[in-house]
GROMACS .gro file of N, CA and C in nm:
model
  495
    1UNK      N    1   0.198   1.200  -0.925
    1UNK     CA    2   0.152   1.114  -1.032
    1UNK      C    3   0.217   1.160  -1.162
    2UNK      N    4   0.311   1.034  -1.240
    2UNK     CA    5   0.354   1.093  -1.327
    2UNK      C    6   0.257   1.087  -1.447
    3UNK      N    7   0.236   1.161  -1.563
    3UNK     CA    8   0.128   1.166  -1.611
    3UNK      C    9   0.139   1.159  -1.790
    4UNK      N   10   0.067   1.049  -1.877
    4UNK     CA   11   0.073   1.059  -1.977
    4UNK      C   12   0.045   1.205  -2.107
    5UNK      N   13   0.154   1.194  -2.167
    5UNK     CA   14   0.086   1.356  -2.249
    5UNK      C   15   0.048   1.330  -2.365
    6UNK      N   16   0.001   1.401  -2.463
    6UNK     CA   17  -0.093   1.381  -2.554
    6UNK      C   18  -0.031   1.347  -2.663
    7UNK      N   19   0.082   1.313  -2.649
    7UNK     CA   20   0.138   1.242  -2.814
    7UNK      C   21   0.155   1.104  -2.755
    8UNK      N   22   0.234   1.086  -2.660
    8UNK     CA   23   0.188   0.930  -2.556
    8UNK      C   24   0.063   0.878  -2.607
    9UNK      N   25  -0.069   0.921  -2.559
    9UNK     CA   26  -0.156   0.922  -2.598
    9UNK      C   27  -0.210   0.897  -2.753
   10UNK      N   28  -0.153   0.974  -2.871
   10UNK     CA   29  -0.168   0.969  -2.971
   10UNK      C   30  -0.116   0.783  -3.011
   11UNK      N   31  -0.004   0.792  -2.991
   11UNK     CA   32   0.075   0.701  -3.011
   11UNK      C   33  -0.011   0.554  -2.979
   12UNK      N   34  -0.039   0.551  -2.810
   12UNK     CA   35  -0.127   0.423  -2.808
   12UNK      C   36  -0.247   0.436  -2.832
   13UNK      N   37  -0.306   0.549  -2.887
   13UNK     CA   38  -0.421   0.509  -2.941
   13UNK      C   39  -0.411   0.437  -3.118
   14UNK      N   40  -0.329   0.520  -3.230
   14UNK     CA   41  -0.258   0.427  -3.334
   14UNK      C   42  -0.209   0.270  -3.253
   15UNK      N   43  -0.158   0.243  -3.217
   15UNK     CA   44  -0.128   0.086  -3.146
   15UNK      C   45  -0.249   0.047  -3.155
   16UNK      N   46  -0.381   0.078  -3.109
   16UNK     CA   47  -0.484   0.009  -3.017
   16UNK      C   48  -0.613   0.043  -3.156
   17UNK      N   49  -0.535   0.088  -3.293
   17UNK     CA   50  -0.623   0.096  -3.413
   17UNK      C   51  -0.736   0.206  -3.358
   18UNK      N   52  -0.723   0.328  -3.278
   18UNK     CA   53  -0.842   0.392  -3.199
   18UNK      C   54  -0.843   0.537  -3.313
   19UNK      N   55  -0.959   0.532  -3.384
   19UNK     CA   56  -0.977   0.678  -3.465
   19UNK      C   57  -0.956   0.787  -3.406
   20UNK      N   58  -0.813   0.834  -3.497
   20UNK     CA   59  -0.748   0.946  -3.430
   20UNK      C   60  -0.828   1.104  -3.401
   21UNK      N   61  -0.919   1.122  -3.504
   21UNK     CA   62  -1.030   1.213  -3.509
   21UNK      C   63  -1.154   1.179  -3.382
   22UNK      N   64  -1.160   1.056  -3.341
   22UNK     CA   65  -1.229   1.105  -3.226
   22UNK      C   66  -1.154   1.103  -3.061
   23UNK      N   67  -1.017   1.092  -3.079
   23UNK     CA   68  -0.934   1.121  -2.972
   23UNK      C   69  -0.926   1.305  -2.979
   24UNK      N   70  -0.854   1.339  -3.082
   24UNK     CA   71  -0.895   1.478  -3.116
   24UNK      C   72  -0.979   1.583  -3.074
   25UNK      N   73  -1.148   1.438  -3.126
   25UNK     CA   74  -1.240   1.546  -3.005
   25UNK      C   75  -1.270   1.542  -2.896
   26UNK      N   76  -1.208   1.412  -2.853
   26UNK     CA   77  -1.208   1.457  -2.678
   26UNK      C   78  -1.115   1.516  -2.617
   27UNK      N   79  -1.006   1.527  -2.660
   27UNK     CA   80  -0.894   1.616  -2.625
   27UNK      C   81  -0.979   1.789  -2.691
   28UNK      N   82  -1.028   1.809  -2.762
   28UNK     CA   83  -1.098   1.953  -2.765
   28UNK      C   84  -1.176   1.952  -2.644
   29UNK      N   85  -1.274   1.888  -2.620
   29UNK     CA   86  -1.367   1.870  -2.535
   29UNK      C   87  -1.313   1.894  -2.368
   30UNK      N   88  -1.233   1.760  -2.361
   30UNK     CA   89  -1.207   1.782  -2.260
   30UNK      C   90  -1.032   1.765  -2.185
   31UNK      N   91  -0.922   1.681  -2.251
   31UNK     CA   92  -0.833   1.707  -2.182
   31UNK      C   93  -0.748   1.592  -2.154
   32UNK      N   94  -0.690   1.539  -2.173
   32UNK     CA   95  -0.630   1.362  -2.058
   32UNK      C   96  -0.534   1.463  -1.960
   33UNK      N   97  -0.438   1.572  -2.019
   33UNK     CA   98  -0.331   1.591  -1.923
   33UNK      C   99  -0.446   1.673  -1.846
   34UNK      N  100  -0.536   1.745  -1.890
   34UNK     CA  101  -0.645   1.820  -1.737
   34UNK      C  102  -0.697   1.725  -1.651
   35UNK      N  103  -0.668   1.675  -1.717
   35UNK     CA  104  -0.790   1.562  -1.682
   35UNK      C  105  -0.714   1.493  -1.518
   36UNK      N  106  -0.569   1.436  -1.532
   36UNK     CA  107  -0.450   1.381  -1.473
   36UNK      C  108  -0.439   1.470  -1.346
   37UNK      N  109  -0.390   1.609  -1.424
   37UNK     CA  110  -0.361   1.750  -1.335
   37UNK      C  111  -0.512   1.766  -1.219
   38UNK      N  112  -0.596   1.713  -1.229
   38UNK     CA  113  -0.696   1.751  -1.143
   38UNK      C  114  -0.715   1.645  -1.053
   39UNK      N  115  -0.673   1.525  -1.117
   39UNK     CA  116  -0.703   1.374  -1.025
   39UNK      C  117  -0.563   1.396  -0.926
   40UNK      N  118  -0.442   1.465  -1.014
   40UNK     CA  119  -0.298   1.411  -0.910
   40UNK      C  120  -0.296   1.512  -0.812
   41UNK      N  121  -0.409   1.659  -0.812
   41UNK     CA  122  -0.417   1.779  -0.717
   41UNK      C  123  -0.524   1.736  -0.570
   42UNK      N  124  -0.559   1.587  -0.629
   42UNK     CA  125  -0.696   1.565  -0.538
   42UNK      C  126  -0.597   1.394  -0.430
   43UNK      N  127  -0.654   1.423  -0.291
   43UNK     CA  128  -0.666   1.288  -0.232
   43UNK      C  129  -0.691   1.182  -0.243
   44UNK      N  130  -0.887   1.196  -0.282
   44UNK     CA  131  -0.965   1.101  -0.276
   44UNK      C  132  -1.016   1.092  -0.387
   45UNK      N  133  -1.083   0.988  -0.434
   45UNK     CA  134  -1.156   0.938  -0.513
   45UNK      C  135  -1.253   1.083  -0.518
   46UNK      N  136  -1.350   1.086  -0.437
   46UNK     CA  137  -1.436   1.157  -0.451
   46UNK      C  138  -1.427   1.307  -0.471
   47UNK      N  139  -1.281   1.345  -0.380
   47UNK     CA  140  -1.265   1.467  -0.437
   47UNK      C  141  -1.233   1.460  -0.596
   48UNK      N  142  -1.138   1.370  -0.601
   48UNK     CA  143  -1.108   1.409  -0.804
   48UNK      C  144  -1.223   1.440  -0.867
   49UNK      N  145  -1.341   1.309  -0.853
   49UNK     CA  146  -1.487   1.320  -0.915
   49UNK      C  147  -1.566   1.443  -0.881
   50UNK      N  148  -1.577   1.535  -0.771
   50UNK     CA  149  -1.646   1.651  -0.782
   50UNK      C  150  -1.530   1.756  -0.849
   51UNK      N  151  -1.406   1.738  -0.843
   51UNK     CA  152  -1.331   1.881  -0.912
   51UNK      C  153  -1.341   1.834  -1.095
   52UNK      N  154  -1.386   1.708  -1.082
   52UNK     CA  155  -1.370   1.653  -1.246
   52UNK      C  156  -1.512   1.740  -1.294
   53UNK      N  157  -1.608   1.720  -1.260
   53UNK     CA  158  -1.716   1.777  -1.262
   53UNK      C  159  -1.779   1.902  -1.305
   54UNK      N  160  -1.687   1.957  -1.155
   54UNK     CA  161  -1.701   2.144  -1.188
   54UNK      C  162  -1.620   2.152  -1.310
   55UNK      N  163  -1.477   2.102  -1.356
   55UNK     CA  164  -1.394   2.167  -1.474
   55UNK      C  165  -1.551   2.101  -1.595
   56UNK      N  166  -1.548   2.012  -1.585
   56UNK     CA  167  -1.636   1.941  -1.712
   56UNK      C  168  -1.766   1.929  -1.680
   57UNK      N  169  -1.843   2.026  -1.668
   57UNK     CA  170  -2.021   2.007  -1.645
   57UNK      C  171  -2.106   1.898  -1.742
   58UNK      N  172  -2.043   1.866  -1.820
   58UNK     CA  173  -2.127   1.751  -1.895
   58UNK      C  174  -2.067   1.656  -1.847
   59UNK      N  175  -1.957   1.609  -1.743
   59UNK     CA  176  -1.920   1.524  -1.676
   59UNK      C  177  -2.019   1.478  -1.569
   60UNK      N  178  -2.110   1.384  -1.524
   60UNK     CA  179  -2.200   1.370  -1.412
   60UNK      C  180  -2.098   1.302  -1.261
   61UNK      N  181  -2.128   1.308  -1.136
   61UNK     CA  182  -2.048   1.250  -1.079
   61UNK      C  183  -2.095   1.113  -1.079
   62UNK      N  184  -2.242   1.084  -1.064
   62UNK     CA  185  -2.275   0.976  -1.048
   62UNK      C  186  -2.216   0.833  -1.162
   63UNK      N  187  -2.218   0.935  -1.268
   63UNK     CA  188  -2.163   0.826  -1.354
   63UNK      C  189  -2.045   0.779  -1.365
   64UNK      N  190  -1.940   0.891  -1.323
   64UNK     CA  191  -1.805   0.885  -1.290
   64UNK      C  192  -1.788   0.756  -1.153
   65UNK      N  193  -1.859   0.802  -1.058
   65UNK     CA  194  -1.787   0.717  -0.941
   65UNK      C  195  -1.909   0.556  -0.992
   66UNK      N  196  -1.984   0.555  -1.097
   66UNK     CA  197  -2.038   0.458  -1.151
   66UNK      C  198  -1.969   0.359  -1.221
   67UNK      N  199  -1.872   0.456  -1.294
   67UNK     CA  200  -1.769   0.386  -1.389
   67UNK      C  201  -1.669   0.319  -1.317
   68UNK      N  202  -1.641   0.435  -1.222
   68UNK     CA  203  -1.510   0.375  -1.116
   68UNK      C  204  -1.563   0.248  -1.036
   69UNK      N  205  -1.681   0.238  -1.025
   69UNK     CA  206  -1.722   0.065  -0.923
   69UNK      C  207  -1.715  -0.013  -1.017
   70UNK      N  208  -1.751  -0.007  -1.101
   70UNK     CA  209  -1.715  -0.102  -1.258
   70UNK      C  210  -1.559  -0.140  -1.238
   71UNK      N  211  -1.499  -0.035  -1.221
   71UNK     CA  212  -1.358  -0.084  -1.267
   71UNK      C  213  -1.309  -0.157  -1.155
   72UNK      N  214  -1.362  -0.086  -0.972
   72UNK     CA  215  -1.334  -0.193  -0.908
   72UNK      C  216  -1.354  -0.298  -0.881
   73UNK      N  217  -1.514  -0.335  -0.958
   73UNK     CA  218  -1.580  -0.479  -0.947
   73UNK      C  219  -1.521  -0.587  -1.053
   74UNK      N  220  -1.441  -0.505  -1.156
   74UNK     CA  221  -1.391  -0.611  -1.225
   74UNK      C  222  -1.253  -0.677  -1.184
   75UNK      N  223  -1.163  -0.533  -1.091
   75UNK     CA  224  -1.056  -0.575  -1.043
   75UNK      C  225  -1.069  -0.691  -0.932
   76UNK      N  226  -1.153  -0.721  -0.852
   76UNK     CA  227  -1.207  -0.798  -0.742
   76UNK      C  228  -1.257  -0.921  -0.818
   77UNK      N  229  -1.299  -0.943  -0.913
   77UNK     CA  230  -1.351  -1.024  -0.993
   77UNK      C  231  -1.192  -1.119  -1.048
   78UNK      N  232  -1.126  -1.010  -1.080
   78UNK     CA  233  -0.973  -1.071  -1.121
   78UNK      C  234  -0.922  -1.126  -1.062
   79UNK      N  235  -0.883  -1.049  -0.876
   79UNK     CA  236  -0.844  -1.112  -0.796
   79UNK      C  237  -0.863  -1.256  -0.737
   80UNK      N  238  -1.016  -1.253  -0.765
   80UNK     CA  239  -1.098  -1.378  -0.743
   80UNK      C  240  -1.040  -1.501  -0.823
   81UNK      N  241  -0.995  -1.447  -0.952
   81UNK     CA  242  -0.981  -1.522  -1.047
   81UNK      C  243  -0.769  -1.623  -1.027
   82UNK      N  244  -0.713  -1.534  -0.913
   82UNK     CA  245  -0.628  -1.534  -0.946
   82UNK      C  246  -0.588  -1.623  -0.819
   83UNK      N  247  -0.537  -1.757  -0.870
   83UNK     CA  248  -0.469  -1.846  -0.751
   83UNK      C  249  -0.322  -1.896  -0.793
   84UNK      N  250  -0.221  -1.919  -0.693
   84UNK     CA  251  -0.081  -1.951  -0.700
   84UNK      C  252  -0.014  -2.044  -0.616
   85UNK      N  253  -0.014  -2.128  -0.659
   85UNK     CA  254   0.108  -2.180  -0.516
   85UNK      C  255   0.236  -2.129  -0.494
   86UNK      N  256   0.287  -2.040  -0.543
   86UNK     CA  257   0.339  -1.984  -0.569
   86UNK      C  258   0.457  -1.919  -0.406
   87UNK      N  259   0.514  -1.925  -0.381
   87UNK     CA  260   0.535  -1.831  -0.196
   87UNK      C  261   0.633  -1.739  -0.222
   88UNK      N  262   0.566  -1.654  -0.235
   88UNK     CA  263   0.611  -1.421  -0.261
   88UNK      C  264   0.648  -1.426  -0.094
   89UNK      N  265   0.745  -1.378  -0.143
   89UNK     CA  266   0.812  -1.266  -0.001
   89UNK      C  267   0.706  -1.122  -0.050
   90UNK      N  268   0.657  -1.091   0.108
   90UNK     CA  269   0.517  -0.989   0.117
   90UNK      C  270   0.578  -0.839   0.160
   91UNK      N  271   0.532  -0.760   0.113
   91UNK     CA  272   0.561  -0.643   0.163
   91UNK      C  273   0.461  -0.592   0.297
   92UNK      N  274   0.504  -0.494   0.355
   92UNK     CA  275   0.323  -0.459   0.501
   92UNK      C  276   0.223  -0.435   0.390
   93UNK      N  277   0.215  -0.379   0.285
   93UNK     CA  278   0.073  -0.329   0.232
   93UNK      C  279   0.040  -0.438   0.209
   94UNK      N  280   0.130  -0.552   0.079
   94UNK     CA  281   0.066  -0.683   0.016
   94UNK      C  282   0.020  -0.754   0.153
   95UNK      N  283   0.056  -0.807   0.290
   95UNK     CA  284   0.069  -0.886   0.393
   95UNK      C  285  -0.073  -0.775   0.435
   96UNK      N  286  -0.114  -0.713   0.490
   96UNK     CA  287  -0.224  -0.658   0.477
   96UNK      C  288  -0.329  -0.707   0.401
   97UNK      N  289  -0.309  -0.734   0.262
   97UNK     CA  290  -0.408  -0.761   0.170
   97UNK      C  291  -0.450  -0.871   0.196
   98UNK      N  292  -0.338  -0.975   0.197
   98UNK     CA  293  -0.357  -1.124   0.237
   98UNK      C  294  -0.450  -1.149   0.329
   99UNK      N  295  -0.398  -1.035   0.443
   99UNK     CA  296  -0.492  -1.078   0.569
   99UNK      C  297  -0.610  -1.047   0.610
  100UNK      N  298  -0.634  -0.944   0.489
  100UNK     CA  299  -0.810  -0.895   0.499
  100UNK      C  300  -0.838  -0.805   0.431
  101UNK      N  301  -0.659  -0.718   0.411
  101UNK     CA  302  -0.707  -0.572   0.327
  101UNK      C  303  -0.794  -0.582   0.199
  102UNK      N  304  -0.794  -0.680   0.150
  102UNK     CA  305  -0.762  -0.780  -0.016
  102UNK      C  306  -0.812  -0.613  -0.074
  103UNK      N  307  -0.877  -0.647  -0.145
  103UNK     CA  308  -0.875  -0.496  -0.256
  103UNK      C  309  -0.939  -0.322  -0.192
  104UNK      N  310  -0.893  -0.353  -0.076
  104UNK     CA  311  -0.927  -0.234  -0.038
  104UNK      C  312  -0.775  -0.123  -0.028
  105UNK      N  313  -0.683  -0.265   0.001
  105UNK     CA  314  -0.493  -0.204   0.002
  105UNK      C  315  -0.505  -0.171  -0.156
  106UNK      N  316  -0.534  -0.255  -0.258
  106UNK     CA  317  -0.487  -0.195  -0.383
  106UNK      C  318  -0.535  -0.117  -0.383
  107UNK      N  319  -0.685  -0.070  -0.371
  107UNK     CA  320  -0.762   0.020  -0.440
  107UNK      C  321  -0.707   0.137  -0.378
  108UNK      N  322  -0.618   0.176  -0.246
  108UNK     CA  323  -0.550   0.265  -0.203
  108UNK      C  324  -0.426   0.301  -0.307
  109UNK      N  325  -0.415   0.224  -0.363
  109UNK     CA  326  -0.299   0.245  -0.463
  109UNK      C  327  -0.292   0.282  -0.613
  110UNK      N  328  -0.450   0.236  -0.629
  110UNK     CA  329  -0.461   0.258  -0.763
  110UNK      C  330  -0.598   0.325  -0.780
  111UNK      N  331  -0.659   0.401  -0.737
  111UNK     CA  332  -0.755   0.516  -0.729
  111UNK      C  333  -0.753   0.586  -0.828
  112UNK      N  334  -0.612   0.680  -0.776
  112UNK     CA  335  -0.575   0.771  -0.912
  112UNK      C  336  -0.618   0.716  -1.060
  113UNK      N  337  -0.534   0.611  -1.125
  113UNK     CA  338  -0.552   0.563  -1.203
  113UNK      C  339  -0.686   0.539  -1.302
  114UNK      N  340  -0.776   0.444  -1.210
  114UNK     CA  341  -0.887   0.414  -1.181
  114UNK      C  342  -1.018   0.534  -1.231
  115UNK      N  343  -0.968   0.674  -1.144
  115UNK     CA  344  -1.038   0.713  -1.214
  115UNK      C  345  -1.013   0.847  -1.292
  116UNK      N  346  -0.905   0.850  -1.339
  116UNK     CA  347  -0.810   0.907  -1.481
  116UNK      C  348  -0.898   0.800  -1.596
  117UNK      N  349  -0.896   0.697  -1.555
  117UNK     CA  350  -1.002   0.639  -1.659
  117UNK      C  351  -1.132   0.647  -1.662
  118UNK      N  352  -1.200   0.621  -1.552
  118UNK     CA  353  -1.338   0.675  -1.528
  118UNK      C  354  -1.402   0.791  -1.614
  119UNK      N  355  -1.313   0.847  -1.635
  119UNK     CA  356  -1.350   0.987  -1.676
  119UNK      C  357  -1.283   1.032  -1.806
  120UNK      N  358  -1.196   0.937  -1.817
  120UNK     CA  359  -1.172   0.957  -1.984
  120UNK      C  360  -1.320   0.817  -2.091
  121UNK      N  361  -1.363   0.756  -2.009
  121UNK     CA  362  -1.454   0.634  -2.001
  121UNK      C  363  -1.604   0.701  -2.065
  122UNK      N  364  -1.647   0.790  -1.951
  122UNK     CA  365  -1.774   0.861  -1.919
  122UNK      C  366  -1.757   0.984  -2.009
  123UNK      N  367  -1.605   1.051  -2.027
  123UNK     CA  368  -1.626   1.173  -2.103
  123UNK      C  369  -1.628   1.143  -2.269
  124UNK      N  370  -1.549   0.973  -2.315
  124UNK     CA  371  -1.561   0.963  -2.484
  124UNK      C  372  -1.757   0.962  -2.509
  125UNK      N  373  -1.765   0.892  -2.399
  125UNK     CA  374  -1.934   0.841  -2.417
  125UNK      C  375  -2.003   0.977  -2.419
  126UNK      N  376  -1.993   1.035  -2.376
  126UNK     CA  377  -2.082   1.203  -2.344
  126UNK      C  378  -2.038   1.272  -2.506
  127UNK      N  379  -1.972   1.222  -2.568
  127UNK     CA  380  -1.887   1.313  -2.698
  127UNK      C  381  -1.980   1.213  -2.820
  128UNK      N  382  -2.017   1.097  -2.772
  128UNK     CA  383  -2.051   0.969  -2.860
  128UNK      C  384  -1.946   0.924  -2.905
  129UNK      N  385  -1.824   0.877  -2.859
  129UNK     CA  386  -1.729   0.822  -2.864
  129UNK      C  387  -1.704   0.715  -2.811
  130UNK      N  388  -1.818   0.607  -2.747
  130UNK     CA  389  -1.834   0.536  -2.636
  130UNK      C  390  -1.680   0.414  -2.683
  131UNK      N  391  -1.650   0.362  -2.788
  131UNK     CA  392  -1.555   0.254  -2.826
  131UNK      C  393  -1.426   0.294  -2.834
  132UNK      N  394  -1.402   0.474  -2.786
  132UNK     CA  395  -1.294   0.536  -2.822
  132UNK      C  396  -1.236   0.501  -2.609
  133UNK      N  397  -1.349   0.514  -2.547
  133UNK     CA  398  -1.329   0.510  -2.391
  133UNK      C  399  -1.308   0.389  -2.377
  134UNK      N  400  -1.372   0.288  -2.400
  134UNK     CA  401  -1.357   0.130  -2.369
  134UNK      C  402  -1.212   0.114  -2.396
  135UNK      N  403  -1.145   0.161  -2.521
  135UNK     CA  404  -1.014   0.146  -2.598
  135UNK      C  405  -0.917   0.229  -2.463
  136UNK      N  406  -0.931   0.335  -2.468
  136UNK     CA  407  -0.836   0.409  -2.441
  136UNK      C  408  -0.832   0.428  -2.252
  137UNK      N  409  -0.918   0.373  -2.159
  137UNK     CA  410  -1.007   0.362  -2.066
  137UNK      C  411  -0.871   0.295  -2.018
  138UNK      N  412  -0.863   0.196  -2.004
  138UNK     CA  413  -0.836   0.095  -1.938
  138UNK      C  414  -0.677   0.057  -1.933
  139UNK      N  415  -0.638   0.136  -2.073
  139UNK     CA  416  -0.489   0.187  -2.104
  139UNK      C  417  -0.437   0.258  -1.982
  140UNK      N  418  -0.520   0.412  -1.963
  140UNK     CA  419  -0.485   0.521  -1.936
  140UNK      C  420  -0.456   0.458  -1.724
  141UNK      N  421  -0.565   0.420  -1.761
  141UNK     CA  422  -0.579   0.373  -1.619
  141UNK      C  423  -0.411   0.262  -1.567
  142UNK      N  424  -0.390   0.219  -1.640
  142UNK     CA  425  -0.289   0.078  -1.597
  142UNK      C  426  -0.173   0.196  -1.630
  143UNK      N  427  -0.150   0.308  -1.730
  143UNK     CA  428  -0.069   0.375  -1.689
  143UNK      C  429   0.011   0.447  -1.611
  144UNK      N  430  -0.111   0.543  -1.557
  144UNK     CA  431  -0.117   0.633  -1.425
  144UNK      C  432  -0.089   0.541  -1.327
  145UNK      N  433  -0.177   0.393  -1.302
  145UNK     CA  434  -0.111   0.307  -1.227
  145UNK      C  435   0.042   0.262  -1.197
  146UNK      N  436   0.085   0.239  -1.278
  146UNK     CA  437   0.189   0.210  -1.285
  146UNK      C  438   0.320   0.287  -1.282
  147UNK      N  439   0.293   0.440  -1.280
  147UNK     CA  440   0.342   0.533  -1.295
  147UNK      C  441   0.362   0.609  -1.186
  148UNK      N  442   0.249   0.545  -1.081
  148UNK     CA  443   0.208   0.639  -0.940
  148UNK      C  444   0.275   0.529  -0.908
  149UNK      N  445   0.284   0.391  -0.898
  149UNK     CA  446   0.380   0.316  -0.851
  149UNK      C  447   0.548   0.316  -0.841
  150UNK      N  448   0.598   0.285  -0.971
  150UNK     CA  449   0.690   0.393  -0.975
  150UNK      C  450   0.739   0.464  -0.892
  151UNK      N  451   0.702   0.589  -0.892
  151UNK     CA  452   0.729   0.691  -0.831
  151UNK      C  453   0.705   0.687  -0.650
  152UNK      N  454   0.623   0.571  -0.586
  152UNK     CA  455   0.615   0.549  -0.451
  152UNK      C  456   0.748   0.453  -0.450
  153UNK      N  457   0.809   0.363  -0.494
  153UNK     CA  458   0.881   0.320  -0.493
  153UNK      C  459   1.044   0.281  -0.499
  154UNK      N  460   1.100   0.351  -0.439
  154UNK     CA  461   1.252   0.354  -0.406
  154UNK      C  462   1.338   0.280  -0.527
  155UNK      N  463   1.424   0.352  -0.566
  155UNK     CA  464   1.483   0.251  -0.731
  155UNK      C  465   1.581   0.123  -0.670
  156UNK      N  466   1.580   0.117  -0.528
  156UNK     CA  467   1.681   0.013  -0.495
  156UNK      C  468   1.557  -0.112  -0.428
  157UNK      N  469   1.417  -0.037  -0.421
  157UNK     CA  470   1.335  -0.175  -0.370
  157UNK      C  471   1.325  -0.310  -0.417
  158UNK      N  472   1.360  -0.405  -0.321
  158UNK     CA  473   1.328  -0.564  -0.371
  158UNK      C  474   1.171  -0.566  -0.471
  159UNK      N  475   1.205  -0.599  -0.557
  159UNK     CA  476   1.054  -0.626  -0.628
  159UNK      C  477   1.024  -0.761  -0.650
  160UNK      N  478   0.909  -0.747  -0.635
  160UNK     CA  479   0.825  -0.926  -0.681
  160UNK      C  480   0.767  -0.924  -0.805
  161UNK      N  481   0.827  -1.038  -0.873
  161UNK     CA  482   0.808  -1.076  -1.011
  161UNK      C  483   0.691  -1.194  -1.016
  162UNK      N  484   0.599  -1.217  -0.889
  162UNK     CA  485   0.493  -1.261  -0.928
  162UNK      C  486   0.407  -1.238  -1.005
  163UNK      N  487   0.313  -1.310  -1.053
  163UNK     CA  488   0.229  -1.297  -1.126
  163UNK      C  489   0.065  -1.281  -1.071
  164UNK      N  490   0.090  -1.238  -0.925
  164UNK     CA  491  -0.065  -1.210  -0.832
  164UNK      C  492  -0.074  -1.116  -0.879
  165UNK      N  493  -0.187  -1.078  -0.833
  165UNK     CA  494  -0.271  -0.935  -0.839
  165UNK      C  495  -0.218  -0.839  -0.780
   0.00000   0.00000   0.00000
């Protein structure tokens, strides 16, 4: 997982108008690149959320893998939202999805991500930073996403320029 660092960070939080003094204190507090380094050392979902935990004791898990169903209920909600007539040449994972995987193939793909935000989400709120996580949440997440993609992906792969999910 390639991983955003803290001037990255700085940077889209100025973009996204996010008070730089309370990025500051969650980076005292708690970390985005620790934060990354512990999700990209872990498998599963659930392992990241208990090693997120032990490093950050004011981190709860419940709320973490709370945040993370949030994020997958909205992604499923999107999907829902999203129709094409459109006819994509399929890859096995996407052709999977089609045929039943539907957000259980992404959510294999975008976990990491998912909950790199979770927990930057749950940790602004624990600081009282709750509008600094909503802001910076959902960023961090489509980053790491996109980044862990990337990097699974061969620089000569056919890509699809659809506009699905």
């Amino acid at each position: 997982m390639e991983m955003i660092d803290k001037n990255d960070l700085h940077e889209l939080a100025i973009e996204k108008g996010v008070d730089t003094q309370a990025l500051a204190d969650f980076e005292t507090q708690y970390g985005v690149e620790e934060i990354q380094k512990i999700v990209a050392s872990c498998d599963t979902m659930e392992e990241a959320c208990q090693k997120l935990c032990e490093k950050f004791p004011s981190l709860k898990y419940e709320d973490l893998k709370k945040q993370f169903d949030e994020y997958v209920a909205k992604a499923q909600e999107n999907d829902g939202d999203s129709e094409s007539e459109e006819i994509v040449d399929l890859d096995e994972d996407d052709l999977e999805a089609v045929a039943g995987g539907g957000i259980g193939s992404w959510l294999k793909k975008n976990w990491a991500g998912l909950v790199v935000g979770a927990a930057v989400a749950v940790g602004c709120t624990a600081i009282g930073q709750p509008l600094l996580g909503m802001t910076m949440a959902p960023t961090l997440t489509s980053v790491v996403n996109q980044q862990v993609q990337k990097k699974e992906t061969p620089a000569d792969a056919k890509t699809d320029n659809s506009h699905n999910f």
